[in-house]
PDB file of C-alpha atoms in Angstrom:
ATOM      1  CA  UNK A   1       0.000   0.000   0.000  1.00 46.00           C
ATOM      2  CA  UNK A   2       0.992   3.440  -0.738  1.00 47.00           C
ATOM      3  CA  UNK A   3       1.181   5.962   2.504  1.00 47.00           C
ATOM      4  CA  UNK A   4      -0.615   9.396   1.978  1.00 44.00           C
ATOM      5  CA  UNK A   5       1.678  12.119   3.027  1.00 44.00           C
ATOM      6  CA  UNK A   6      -0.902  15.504   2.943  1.00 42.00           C
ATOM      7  CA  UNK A   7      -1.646  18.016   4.903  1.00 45.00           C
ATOM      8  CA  UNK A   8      -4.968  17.182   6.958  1.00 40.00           C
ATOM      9  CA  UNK A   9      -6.905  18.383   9.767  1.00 43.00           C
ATOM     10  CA  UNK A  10      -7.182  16.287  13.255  1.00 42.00           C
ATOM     11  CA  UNK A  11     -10.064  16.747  15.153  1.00 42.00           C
ATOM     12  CA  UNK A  12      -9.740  16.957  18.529  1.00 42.00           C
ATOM     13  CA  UNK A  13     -12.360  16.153  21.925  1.00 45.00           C
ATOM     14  CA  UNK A  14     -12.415  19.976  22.166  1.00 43.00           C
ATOM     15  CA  UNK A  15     -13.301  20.655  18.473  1.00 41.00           C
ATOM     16  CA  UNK A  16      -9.721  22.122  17.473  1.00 41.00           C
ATOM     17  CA  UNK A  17      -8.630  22.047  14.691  1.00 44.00           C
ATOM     18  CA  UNK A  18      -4.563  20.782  14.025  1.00 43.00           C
ATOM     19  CA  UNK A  19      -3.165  20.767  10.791  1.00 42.00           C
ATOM     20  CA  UNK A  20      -0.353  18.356  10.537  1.00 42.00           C
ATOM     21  CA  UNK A  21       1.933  16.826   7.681  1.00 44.00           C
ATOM     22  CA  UNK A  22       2.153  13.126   8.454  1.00 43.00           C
ATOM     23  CA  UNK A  23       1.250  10.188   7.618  1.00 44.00           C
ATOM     24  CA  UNK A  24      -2.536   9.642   8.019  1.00 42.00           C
ATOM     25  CA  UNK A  25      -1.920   5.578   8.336  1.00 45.00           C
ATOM     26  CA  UNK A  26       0.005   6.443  11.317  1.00 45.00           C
ATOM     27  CA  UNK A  27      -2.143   9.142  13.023  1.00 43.00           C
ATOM     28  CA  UNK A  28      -4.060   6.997  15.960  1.00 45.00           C
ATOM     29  CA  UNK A  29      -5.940  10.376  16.589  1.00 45.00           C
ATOM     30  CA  UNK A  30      -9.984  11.112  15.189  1.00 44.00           C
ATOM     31  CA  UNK A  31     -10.044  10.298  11.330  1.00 46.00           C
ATOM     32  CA  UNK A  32      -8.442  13.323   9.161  1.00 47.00           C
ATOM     33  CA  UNK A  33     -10.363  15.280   7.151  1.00 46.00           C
ATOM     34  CA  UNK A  34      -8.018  15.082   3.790  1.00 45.00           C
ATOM     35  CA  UNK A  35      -7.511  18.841   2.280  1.00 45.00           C
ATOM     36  CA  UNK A  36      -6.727  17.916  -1.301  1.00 48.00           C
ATOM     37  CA  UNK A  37      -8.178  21.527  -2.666  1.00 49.00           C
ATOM     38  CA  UNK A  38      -9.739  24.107  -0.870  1.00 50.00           C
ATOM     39  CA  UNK A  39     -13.104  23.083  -2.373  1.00 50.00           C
ATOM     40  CA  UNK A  40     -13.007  19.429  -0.928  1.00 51.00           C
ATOM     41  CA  UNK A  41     -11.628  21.403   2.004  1.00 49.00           C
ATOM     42  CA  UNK A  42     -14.371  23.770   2.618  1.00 49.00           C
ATOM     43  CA  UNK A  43     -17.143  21.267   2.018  1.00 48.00           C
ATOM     44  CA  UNK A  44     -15.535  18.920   4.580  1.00 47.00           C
ATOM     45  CA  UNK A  45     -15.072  22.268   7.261  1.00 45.00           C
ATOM     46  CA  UNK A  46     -18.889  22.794   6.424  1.00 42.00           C
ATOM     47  CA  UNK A  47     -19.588  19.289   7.096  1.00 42.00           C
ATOM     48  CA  UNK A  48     -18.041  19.363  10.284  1.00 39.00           C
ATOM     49  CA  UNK A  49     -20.038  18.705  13.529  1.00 33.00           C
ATOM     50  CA  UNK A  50     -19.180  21.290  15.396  1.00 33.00           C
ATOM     51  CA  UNK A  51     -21.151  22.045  19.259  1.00 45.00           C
ATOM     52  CA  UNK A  52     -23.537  25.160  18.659  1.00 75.00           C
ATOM     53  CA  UNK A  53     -23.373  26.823  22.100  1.00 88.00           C
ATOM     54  CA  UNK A  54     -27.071  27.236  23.973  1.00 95.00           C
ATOM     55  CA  UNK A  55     -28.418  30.707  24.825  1.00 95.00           C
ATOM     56  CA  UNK A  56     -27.441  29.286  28.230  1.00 96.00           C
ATOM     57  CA  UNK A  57     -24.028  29.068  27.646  1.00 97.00           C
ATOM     58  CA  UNK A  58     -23.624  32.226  25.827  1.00 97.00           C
ATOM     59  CA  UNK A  59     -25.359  33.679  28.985  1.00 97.00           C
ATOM     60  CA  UNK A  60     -22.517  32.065  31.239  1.00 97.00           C
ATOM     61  CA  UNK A  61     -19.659  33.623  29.088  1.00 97.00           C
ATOM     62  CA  UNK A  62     -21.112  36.736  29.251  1.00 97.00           C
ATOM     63  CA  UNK A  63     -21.646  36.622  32.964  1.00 98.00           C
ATOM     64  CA  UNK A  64     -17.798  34.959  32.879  1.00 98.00           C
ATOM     65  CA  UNK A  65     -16.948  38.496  30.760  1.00 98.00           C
ATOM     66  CA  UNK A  66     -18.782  40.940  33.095  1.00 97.00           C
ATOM     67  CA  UNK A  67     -16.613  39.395  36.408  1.00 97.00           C
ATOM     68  CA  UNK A  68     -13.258  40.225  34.689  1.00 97.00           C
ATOM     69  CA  UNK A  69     -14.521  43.848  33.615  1.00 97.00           C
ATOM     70  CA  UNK A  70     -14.410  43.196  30.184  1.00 97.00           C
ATOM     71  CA  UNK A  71     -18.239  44.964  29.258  1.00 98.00           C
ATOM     72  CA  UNK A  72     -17.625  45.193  25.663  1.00 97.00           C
ATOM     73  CA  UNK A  73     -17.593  41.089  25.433  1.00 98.00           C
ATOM     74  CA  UNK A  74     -20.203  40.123  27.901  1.00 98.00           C
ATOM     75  CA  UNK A  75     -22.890  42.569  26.112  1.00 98.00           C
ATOM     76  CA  UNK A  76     -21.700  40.855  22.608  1.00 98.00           C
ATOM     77  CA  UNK A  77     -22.588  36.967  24.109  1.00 98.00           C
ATOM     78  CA  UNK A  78     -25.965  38.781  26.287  1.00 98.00           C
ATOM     79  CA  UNK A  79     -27.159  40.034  23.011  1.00 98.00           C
ATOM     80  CA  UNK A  80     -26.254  36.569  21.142  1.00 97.00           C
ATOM     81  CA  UNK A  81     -27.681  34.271  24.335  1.00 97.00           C
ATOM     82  CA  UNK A  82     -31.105  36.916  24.010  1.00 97.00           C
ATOM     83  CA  UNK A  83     -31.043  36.217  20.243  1.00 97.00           C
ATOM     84  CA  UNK A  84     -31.518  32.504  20.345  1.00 96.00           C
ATOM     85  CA  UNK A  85     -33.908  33.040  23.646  1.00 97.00           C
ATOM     86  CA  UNK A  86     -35.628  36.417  24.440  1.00 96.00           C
ATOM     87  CA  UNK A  87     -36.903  35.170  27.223  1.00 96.00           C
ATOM     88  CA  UNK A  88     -33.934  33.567  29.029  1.00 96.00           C
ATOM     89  CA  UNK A  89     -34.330  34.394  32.641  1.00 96.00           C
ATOM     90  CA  UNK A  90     -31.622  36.237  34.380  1.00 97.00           C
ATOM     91  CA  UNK A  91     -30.161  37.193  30.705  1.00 98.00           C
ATOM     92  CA  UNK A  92     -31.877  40.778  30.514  1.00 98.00           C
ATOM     93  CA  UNK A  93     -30.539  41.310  34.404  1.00 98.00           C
ATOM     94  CA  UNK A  94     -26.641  40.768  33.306  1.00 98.00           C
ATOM     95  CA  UNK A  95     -27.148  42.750  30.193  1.00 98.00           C
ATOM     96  CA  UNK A  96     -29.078  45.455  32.283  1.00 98.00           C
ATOM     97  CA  UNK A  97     -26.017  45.293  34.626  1.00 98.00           C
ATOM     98  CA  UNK A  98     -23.184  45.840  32.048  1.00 98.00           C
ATOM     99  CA  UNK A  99     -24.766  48.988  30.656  1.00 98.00           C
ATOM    100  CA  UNK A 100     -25.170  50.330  34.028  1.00 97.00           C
ATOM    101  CA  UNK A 101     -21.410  49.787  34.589  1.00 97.00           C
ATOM    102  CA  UNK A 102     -20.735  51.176  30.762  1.00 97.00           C
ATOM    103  CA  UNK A 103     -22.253  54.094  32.042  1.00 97.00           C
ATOM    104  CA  UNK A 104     -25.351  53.385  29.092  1.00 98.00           C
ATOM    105  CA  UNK A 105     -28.296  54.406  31.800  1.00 98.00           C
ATOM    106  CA  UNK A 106     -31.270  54.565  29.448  1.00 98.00           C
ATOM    107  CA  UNK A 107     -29.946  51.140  27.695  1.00 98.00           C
ATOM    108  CA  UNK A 108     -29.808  49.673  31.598  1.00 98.00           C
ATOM    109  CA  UNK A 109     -33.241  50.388  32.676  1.00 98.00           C
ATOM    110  CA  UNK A 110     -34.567  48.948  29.274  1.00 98.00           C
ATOM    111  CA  UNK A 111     -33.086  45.842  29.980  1.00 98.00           C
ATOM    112  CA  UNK A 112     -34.206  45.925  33.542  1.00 98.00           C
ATOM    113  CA  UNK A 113     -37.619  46.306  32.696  1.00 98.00           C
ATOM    114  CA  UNK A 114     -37.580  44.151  30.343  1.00 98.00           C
ATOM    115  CA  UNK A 115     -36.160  41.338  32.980  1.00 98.00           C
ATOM    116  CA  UNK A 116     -39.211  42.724  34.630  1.00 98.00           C
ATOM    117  CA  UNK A 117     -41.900  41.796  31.986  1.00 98.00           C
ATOM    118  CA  UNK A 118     -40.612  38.572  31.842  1.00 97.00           C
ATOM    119  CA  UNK A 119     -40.457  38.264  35.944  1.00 97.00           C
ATOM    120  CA  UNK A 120     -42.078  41.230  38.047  1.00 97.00           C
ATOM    121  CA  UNK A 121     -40.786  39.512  41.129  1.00 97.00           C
ATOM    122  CA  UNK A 122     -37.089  39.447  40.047  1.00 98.00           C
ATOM    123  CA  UNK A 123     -35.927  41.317  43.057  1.00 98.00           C
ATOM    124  CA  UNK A 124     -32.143  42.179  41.443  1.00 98.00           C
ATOM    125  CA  UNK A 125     -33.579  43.890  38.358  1.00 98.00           C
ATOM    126  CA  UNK A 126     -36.021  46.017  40.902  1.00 98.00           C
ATOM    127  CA  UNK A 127     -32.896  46.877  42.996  1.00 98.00           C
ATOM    128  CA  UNK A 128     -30.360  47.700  40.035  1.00 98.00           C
ATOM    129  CA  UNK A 129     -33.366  49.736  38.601  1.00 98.00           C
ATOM    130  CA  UNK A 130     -33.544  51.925  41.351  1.00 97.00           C
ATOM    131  CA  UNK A 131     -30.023  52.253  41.761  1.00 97.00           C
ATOM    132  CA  UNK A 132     -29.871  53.385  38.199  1.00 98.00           C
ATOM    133  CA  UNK A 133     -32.773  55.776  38.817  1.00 98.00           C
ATOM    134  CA  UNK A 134     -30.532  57.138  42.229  1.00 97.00           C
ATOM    135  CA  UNK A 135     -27.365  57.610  39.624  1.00 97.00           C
ATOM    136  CA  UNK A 136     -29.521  59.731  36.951  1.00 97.00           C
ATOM    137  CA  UNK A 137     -30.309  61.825  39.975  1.00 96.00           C
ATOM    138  CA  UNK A 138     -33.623  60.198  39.943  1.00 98.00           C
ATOM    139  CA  UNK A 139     -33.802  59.371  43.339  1.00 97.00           C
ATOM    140  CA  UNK A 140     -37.422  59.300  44.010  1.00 97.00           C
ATOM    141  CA  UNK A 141     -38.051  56.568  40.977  1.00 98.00           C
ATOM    142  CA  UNK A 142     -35.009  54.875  42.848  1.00 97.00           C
ATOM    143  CA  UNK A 143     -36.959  54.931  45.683  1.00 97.00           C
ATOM    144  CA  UNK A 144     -40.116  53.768  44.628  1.00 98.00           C
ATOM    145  CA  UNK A 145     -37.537  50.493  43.006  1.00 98.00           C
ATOM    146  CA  UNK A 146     -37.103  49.986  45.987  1.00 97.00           C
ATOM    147  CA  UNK A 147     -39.898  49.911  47.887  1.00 97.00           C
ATOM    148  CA  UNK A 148     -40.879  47.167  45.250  1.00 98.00           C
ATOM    149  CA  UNK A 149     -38.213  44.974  46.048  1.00 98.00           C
ATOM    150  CA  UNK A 150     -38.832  45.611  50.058  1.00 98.00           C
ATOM    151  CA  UNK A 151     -42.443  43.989  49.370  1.00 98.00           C
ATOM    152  CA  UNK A 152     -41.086  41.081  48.140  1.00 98.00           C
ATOM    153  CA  UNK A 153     -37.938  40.911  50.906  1.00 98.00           C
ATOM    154  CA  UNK A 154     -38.712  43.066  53.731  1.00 97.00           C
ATOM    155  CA  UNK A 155     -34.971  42.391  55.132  1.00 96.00           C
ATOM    156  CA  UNK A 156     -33.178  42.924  51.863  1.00 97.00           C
ATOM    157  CA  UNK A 157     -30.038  44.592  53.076  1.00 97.00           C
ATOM    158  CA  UNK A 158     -28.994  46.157  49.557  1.00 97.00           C
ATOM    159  CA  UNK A 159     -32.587  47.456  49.224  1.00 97.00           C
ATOM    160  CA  UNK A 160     -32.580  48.827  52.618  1.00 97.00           C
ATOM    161  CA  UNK A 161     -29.351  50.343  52.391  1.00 96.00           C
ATOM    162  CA  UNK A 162     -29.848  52.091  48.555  1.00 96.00           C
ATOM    163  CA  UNK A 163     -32.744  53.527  49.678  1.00 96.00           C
ATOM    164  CA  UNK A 164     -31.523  54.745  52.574  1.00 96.00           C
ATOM    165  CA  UNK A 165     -28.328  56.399  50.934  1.00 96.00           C
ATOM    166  CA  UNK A 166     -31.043  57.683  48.654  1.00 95.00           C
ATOM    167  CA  UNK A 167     -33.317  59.199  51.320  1.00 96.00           C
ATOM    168  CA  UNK A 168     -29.924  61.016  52.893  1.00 95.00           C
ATOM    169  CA  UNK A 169     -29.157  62.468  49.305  1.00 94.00           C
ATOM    170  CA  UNK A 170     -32.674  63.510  49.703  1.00 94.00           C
ATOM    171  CA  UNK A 171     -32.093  65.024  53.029  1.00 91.00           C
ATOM    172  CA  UNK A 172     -34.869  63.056  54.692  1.00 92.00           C
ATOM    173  CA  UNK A 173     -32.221  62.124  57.351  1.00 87.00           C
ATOM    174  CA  UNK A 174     -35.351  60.984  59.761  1.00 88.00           C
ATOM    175  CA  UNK A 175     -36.861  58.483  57.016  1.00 89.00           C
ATOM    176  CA  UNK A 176     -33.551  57.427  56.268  1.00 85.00           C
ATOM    177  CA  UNK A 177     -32.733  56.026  59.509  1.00 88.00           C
ATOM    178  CA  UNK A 178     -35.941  54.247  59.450  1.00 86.00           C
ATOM    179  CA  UNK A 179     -34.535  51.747  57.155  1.00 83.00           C
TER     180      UNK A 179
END
């Protein structure tokens, strides 16, 4: 027998691609996809079974993204993970989140309430809404946020502590202390 010596492309457990120069009767790795012109070698890429991620996953990058500060990435893999599912829960939260910290206050609270169509009792998005509300100098809609989330967890410290940092800016030092 004859021994084909061509460039080919190993595919690994982890979907990576290698190309290597050996021979393919010796390679004990997947079976090589043989690249003998760039069609054959684009129909056999096509072919390939590559793992489409889940909005799920996209949504745990993202969230993976917004931990190491890098906004610009997270939003990209929110927006993808809210393009497969629009109504992924949590996913309008994070993506509400990473404007607020991109400084994007109108884009926040549009994801916020939209976290909030999907779940009015999503006590995160009621407390990041007011606390974007408190940072446009909005600090009775902040207030009002969270008074919402208080219904739901009458001992939620960050609730009760935003709203009383936003009753002091108010100078309703008596109310404030209240909380």
């Amino acid at each position: 027998t004859t021994k084909n010596k061509f460039p080919t492309i190993i595919i690994n457990d982890n979907n990576v691609f290698n190309i290597i120069n050996e021979d393919t009767d010796n390679c004990n790795k997947k079976k090589p996809i043989e690249i003998n012109d760039s069609t054959n070698f684009i129909d056999n890429v096509n072919n390939i079974n590559t793992k489409k991620m889940s909005a799920s996953d996209l949504m745990n990058e993202g969230k993976n993204f917004l931990t190491k500060g890098n906004y610009k990435d997270a939003l990209d893999k929110f927006n993808q993970s809210l393009e497969i599912d629009p109504n992924l829960p949590e996913c309008n939260f994070y993506k509400g989140v990473t404007h607020q910290l991109l400084s994007q206050f109108d884009e926040a609270l549009e994801s916020f309430n939209k976290e909030l169509s999907l779940n009015p009792n999503h006590i995160n998005s009621l407390i990041s809404k007011g606390t974007t509300y408190c940072i446009t100098d909005k600090k009775e809609e902040g207030i009002e946020e969270f008074n919402k989330a208080l219904e739901l967890d009458p001992n939620n410290n960050q609730a009760l502590i935003n709203k009383s940092i936003a009753l002091q800016q108010l100078k309703k030092y008596e109310e404030s202390l209240e909380c």
